[in-house]
Short mmCIF file of C-alpha atoms and ligand atoms in Angstrom, two decimals:
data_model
loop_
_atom_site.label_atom_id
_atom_site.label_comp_id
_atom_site.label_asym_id
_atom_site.label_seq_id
_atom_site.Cartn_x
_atom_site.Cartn_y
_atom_site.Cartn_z
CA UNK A 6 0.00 0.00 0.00
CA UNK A 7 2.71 2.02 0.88
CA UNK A 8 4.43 1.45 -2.22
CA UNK A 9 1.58 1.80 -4.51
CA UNK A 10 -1.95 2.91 -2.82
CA UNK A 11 -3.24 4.10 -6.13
CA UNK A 12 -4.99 0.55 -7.40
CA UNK A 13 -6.32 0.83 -3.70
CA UNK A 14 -7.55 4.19 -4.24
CA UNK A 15 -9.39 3.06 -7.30
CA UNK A 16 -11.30 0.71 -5.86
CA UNK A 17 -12.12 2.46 -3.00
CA UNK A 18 -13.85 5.21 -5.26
CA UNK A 19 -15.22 2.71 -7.39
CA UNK A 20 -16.87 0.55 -4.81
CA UNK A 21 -16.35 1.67 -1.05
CA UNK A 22 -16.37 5.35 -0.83
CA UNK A 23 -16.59 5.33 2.42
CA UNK A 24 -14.74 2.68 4.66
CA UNK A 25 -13.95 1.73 8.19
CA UNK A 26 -10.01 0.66 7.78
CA UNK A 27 -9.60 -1.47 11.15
CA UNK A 28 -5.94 -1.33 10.75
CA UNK A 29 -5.93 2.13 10.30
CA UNK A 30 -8.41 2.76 12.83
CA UNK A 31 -10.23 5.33 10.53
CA UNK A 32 -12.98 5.98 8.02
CA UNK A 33 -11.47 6.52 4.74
CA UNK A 34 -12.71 9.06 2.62
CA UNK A 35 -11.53 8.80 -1.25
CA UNK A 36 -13.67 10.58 -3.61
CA UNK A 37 -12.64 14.54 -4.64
CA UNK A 38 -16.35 15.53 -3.64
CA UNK A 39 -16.32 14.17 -0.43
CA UNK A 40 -12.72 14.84 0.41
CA UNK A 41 -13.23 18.16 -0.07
CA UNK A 42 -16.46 18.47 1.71
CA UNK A 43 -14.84 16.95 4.68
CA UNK A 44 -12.08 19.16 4.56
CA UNK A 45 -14.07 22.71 4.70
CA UNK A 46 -16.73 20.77 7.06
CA UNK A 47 -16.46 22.26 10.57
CA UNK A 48 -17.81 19.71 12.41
CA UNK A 49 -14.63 17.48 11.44
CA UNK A 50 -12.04 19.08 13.92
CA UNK A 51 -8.32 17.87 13.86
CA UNK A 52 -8.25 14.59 15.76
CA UNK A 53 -6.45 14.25 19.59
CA UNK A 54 -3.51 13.78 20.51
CA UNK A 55 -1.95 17.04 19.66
CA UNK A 56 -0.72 20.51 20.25
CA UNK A 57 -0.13 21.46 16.97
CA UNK A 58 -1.42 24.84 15.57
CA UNK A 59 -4.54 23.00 13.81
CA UNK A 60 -5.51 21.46 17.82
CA UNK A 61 -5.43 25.50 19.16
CA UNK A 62 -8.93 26.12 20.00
CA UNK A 63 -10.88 27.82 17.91
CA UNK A 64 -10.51 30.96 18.50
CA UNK A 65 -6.65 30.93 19.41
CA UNK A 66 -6.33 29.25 16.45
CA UNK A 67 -8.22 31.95 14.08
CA UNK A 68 -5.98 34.26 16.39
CA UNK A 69 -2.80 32.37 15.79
CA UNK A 70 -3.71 32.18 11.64
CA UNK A 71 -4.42 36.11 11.99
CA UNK A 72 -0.84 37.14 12.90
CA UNK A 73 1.13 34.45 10.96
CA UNK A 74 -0.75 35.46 7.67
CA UNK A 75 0.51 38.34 6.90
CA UNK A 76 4.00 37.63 6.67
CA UNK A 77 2.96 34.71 4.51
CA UNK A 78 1.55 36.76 1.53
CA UNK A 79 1.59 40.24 -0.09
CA UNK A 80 4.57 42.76 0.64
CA UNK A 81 6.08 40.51 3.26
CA UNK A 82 6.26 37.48 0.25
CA UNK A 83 7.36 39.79 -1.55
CA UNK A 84 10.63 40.83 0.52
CA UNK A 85 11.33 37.59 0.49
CA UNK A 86 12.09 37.05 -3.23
CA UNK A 87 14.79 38.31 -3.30
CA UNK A 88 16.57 36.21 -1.01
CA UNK A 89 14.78 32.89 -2.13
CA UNK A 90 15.99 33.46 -5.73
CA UNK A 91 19.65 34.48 -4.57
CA UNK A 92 19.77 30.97 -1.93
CA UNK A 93 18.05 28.62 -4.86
CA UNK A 94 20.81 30.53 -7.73
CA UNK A 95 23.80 29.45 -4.98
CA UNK A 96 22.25 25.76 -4.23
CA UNK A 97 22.00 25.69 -8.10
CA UNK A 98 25.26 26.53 -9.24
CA UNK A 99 27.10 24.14 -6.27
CA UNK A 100 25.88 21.31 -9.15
CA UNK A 101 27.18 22.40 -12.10
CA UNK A 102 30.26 20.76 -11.67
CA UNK A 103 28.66 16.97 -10.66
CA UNK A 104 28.26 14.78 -13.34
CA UNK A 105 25.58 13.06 -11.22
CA UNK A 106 23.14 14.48 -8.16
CA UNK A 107 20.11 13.73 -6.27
CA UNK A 108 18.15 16.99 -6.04
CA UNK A 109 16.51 15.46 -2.80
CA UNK A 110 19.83 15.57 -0.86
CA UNK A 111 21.40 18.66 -2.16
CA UNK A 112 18.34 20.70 -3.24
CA UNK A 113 14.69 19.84 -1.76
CA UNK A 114 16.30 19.53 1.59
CA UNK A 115 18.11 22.95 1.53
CA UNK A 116 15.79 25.61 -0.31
CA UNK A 117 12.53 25.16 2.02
CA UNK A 118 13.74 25.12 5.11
CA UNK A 119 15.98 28.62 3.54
CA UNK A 120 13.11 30.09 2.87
CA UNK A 121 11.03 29.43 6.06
CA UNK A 122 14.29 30.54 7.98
CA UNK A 123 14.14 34.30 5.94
CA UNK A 124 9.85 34.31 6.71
CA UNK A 125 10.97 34.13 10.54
CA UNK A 126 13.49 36.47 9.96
CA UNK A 127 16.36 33.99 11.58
CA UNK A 128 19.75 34.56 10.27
CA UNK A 129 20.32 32.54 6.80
CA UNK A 130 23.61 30.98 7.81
CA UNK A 131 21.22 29.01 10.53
CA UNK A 132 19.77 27.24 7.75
CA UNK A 133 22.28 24.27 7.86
CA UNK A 134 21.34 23.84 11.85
CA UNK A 135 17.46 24.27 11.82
CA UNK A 136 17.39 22.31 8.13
CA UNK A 137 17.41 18.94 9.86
CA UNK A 138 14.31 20.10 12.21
CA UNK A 139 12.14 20.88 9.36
CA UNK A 140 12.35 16.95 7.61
CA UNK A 141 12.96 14.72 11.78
CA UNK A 142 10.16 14.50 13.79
CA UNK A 143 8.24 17.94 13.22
CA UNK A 144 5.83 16.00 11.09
CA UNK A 145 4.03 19.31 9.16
CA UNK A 146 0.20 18.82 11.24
CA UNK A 147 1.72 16.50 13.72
CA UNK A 148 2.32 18.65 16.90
CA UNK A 149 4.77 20.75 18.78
CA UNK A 150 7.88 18.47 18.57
CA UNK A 151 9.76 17.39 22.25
CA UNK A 152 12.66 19.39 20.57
CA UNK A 153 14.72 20.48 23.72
CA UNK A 154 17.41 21.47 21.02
CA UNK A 155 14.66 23.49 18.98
CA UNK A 156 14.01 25.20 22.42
CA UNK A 157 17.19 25.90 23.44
CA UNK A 158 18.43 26.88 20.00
CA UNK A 159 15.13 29.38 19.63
CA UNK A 160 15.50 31.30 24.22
CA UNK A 161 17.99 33.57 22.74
CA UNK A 162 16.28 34.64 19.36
CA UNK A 163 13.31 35.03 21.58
CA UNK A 164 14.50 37.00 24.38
CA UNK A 165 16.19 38.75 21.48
CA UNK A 166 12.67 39.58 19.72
CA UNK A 167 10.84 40.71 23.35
CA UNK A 168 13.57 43.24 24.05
CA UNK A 169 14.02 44.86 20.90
CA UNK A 170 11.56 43.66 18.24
CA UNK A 171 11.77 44.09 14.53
CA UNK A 172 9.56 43.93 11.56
CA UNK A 173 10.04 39.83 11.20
CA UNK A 174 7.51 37.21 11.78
CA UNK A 175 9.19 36.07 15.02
CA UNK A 176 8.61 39.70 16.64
CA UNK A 177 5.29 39.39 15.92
CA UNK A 178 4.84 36.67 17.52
CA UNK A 179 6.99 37.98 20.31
CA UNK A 180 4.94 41.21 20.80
CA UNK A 181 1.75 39.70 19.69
CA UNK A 182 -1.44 39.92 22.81
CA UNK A 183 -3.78 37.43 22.66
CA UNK A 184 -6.59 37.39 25.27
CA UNK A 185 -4.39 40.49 26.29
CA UNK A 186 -1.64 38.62 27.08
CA UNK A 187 1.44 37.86 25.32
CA UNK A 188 2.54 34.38 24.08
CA UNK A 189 4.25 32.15 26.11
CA UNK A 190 8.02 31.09 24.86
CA UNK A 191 6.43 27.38 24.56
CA UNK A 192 3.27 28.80 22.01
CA UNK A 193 5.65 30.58 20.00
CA UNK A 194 8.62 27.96 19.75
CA UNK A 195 5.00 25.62 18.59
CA UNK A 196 4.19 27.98 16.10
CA UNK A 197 7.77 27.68 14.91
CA UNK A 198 8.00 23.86 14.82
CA UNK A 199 4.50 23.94 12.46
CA UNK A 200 6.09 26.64 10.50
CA UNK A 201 9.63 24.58 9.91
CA UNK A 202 8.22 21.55 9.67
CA UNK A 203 5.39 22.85 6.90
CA UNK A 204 8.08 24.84 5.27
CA UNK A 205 10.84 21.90 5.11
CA UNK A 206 8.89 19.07 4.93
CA UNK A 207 5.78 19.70 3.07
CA UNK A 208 7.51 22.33 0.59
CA UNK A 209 10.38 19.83 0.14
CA UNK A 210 8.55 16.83 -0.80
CA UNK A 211 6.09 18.72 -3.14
CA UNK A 212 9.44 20.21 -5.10
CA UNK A 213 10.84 16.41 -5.26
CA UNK A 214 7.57 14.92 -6.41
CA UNK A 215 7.80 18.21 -9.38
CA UNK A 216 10.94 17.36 -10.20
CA UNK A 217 10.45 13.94 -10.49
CA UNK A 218 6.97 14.69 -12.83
CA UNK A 219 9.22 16.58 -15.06
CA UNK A 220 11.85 14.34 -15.38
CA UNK A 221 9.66 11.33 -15.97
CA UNK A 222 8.31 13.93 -19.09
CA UNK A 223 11.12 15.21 -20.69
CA UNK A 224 8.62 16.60 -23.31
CA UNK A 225 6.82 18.94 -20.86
CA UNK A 226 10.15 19.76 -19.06
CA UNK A 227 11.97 21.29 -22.28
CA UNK A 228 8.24 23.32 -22.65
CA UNK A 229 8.72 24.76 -18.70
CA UNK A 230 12.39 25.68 -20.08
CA UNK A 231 10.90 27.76 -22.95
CA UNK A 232 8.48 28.90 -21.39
CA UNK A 233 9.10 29.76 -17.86
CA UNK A 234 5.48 30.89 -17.40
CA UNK A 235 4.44 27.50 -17.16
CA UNK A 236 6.34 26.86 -14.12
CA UNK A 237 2.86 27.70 -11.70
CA UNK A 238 0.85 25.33 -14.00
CA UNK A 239 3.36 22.43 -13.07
CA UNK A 240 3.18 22.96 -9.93
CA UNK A 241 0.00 23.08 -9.23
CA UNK A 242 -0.56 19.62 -11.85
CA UNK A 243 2.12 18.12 -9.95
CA UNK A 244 0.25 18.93 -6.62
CA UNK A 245 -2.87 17.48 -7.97
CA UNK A 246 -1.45 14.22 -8.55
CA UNK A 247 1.38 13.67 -6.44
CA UNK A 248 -0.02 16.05 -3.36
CA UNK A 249 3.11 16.04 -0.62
CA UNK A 250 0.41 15.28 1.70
CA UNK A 251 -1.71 12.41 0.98
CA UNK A 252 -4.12 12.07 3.87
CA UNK A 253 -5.67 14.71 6.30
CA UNK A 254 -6.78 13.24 9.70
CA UNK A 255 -10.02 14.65 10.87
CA UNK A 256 -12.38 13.79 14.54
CA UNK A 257 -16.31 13.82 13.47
CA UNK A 258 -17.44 15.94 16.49
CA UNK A 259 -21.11 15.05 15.35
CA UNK A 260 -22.40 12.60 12.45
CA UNK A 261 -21.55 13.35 8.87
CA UNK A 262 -23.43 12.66 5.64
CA UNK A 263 -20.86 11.33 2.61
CA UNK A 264 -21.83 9.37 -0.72
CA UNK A 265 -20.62 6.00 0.94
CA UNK A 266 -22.88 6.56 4.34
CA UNK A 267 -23.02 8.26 7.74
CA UNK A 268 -19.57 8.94 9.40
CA UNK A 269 -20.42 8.62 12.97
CA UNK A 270 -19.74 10.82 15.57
CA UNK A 271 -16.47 10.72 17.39
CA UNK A 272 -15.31 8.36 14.49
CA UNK A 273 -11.44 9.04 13.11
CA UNK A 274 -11.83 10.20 9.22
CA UNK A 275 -8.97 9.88 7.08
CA UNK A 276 -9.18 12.55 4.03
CA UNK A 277 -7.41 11.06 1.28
CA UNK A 278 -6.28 13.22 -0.66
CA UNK A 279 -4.21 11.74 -2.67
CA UNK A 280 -7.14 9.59 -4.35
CA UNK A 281 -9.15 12.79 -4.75
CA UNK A 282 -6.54 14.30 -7.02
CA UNK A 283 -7.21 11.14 -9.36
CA UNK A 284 -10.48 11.16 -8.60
CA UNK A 285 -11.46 10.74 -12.79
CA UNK A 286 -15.25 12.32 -11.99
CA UNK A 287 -13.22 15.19 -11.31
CA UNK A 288 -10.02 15.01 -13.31
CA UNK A 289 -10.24 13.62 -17.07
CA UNK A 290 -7.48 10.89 -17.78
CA UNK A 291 -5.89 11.61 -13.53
CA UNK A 292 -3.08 9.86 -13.84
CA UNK A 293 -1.58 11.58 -16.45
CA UNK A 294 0.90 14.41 -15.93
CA UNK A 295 -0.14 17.38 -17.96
CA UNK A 296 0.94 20.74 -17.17
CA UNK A 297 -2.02 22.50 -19.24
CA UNK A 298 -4.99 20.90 -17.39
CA UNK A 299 -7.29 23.38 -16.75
CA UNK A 300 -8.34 23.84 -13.31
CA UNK A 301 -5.82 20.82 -11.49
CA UNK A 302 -7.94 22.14 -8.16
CA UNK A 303 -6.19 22.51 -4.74
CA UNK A 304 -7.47 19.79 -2.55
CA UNK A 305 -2.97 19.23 -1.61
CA UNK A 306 -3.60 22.54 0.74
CA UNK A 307 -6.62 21.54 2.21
CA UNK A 308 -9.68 23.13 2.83
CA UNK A 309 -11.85 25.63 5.20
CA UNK A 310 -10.15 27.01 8.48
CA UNK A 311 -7.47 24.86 8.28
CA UNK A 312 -6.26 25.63 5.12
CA UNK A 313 -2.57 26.09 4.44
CA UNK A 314 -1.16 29.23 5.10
CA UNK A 315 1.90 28.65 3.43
CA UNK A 316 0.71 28.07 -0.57
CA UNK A 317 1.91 31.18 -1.66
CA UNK A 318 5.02 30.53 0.30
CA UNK A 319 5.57 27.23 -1.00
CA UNK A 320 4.69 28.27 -4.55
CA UNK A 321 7.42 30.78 -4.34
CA UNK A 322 9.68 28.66 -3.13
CA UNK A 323 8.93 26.33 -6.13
CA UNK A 324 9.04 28.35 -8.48
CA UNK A 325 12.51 30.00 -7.40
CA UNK A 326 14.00 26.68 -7.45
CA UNK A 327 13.17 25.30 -10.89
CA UNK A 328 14.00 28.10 -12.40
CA UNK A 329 17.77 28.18 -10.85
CA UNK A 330 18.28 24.68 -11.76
CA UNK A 331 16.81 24.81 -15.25
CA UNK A 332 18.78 28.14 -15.17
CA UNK A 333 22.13 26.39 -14.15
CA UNK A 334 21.76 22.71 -15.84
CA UNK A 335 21.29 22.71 -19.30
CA UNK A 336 21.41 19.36 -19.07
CA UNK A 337 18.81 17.42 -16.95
CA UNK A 338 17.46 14.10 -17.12
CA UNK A 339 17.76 10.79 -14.75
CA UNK A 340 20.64 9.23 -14.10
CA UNK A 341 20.92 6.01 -15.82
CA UNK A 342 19.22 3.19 -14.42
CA UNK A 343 17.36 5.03 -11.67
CA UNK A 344 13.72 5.03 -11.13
CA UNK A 345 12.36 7.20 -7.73
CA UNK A 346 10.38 5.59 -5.55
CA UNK A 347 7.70 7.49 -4.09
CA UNK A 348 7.66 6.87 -0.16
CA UNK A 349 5.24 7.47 2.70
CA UNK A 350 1.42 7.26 3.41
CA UNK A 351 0.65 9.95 5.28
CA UNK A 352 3.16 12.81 3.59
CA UNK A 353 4.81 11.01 0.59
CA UNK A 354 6.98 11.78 -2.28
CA UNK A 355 10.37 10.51 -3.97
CA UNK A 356 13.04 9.64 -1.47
CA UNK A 357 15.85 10.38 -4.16
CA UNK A 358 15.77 12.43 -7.44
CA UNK A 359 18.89 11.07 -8.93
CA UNK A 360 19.70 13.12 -11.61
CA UNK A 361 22.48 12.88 -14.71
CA UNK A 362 23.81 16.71 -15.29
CA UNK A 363 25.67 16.29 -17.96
C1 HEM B 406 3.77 22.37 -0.97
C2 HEM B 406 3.90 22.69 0.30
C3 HEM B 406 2.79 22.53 1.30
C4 HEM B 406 1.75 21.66 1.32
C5 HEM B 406 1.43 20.55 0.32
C6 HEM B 406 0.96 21.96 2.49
C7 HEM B 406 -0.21 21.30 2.85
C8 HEM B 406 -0.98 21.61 3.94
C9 HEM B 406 -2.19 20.93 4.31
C10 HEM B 406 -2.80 19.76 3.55
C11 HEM B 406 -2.66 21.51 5.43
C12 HEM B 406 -3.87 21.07 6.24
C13 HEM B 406 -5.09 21.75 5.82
C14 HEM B 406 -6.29 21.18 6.54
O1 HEM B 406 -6.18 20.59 7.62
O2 HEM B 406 -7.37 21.37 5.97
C15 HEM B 406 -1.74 22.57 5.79
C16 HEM B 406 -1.88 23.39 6.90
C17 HEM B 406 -0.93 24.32 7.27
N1 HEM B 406 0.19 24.70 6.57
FE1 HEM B 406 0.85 23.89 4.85
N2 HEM B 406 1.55 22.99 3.16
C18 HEM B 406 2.67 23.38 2.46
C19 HEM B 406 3.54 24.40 2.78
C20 HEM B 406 3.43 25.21 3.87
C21 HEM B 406 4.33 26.30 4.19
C22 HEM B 406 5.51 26.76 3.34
C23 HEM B 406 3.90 26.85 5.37
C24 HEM B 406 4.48 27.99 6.15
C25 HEM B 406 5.75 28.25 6.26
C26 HEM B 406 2.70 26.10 5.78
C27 HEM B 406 1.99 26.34 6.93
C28 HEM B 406 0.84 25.68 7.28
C29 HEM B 406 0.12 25.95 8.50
C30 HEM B 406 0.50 26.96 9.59
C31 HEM B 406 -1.00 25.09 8.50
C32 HEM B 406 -2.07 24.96 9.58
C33 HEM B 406 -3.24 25.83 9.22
C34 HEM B 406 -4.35 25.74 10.24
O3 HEM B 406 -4.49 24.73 10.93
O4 HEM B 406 -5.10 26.72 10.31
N3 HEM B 406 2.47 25.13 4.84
N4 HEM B 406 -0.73 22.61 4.86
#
């Protein structure tokens, strides 16, 4: 399943739209319609255990999402640019040299995490230290990680931030009242775990799983070359069907109505959302990678209150990168012999993008 959950997906939406999974101890949800009613549906809350920023109550959560936000999107995206472009242009230009590389290793690991590092406004040459946080353990909607290094690495920038606070993402949170009070060290070191982990992992993966797409389409990846305008459109097709998170867990807080049945209340629902991307009611010919489908939807972000705050981040971040290493490697295709292999159930993409450069 792990391997391959696609035939599974199938039949699922064929025949069992909605399913108890004993093993998984969950009701799986595989159609686009219902996956992405579920998603927006309020009475389906992120399931216990968890601190993470999606467990906040409600309205420390919609607090939480209000000051983040902003640094996420508009002018604050884009100041950060700039320094995206200039970090993907160095990561790019350390392989021109290599006859061989895999992009995973040197490339999806680095250029998140970079990027999610500048949002905070933590100093870049930190990267190579917090990197590793963003892809162990801080699972993207998994919780506030036991990190006692994260902690002990983030006292300083926070007492740092409280004294004399600047216009980054980590003074706001450091100056930020809610309930009139200000955050605690532990809420905003949580925030910051989400943040790296969303950044690094999620962002990461998705850029692996493009990569990959393109490479296994040579075709369509000499068309992004020439026309570097199609870079959003293959990101957002490769999100569709390869999403970097496949399933969204969910707690029915009351019973819900889906094609396949009743979910009942207090029942564990597992979104998959990796079988509503090839959902083919939705998505003519789904398994096929084609960067001018119209409309490849945007069930990989979620849906409703929860959904991702980072997309415009990550799409950045994307689209920085490809263009430095189309930019740097004229030549581009797998190395010889190598085939990735997609790994993971609940976030998932290509552990290795081995790659022939010249
Ligand atoms: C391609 C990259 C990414 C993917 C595929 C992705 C996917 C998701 C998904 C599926 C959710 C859950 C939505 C739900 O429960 O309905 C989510 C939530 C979230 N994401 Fe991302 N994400 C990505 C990048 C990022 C980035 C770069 C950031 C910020 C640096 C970020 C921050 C968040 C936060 C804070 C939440 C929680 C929102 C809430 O609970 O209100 N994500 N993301």
């Amino acid at each position: 399943m792990a391997r391959d959950p696609y035939p599974l997906y199938r039949r699922l939406r064929d025949t069992h739209p909605l399913l108890h999974d004993e093993v998984f101890g969950a009701w799986l949800l595989s159609r686009y319609v219902d996956v992405r009613a579920a998603l927006a549906d309020p009475r389906l809350v992120a399931p216990p255990p968890g601190r993470s920023f999606a467990h906040l109550e409600e309205a420390t959560h919609d607090a939480h999402r209000a000051l983040v936000s902003p640094a996420l999107q508009g002018r604050a995206l884009a100041a950060l640019k700039a320094g995206v472009d200039r970090t993907a242009y160095v990561l790019a230009r350390r392989l021109i040299r290599l006859q061989e590389a895999d992009l995973v290793e040197e490339f999806c690991h680095w250029l998140p995490a970079a990027a999610v590092v500048a949002a905070l406004g933590l100093p870049p040459a930190d990267t190579v230290r917090i990197a590793p946080w963003c892809r162990t353990g801080l699972t993207h909607l998994g919780g506030v990680p036991a990190d006692l290094d994260l902690d002990a690495f983030l006292r300083p920038h926070l007492a740092r931030r409280r004294a004399h606070p600047g216009g980054d993402l980590l003074s706001v949170l450091c100056t930020a009242r809610t309930d009139g009070r200000p955050l605690s060290d532990e809420a905003v070191t949580g925030l910051v775990a989400t943040l790296l982990g969303a950044g690094g992992e999620a962002t990461g993966r998705a850029l692996a799983a493009l990569l990959a797409n393109l490479l296994d389409h040579p075709a369509q990846l000499a068309l992004v070359r020439a026309r570097p305008g199609l870079a959003d459109a293959a990101w957002a097709e490769s999100l569709r069907r390869d999403p970097a998170v496949h399933i969204v867990l969910r707690r029915a807080l009351a019973p819900v109505e889906t094609s396949g049945g009743t979910i009942p209340a207090g029942a564990t629902v597992a979104c998959l959302v990796g079988s509503a991307g090839r959902d083919a009611t939705r998505f003519a010919d789904p398994d096929r990678y084609d960067v001018f489908r119209a409309a490849p939807g945007q069930l990989a972000f979620g849906a409703g209150r929860h959904r991702c705050l980072g997309v415009q981040l990550a799409r950045l971040t994307a689209g920085s990168g490809l263009r430095a290493l189309l930019e740097a490697l004229p030549v581009l295709r797998w190395a010889p012999g190598f085939r990735p292999a997609p790994e993971g159930l609940l976030t998932r993409s290509p552990a290795a993008v081995r790659v022939r450069l010249r």
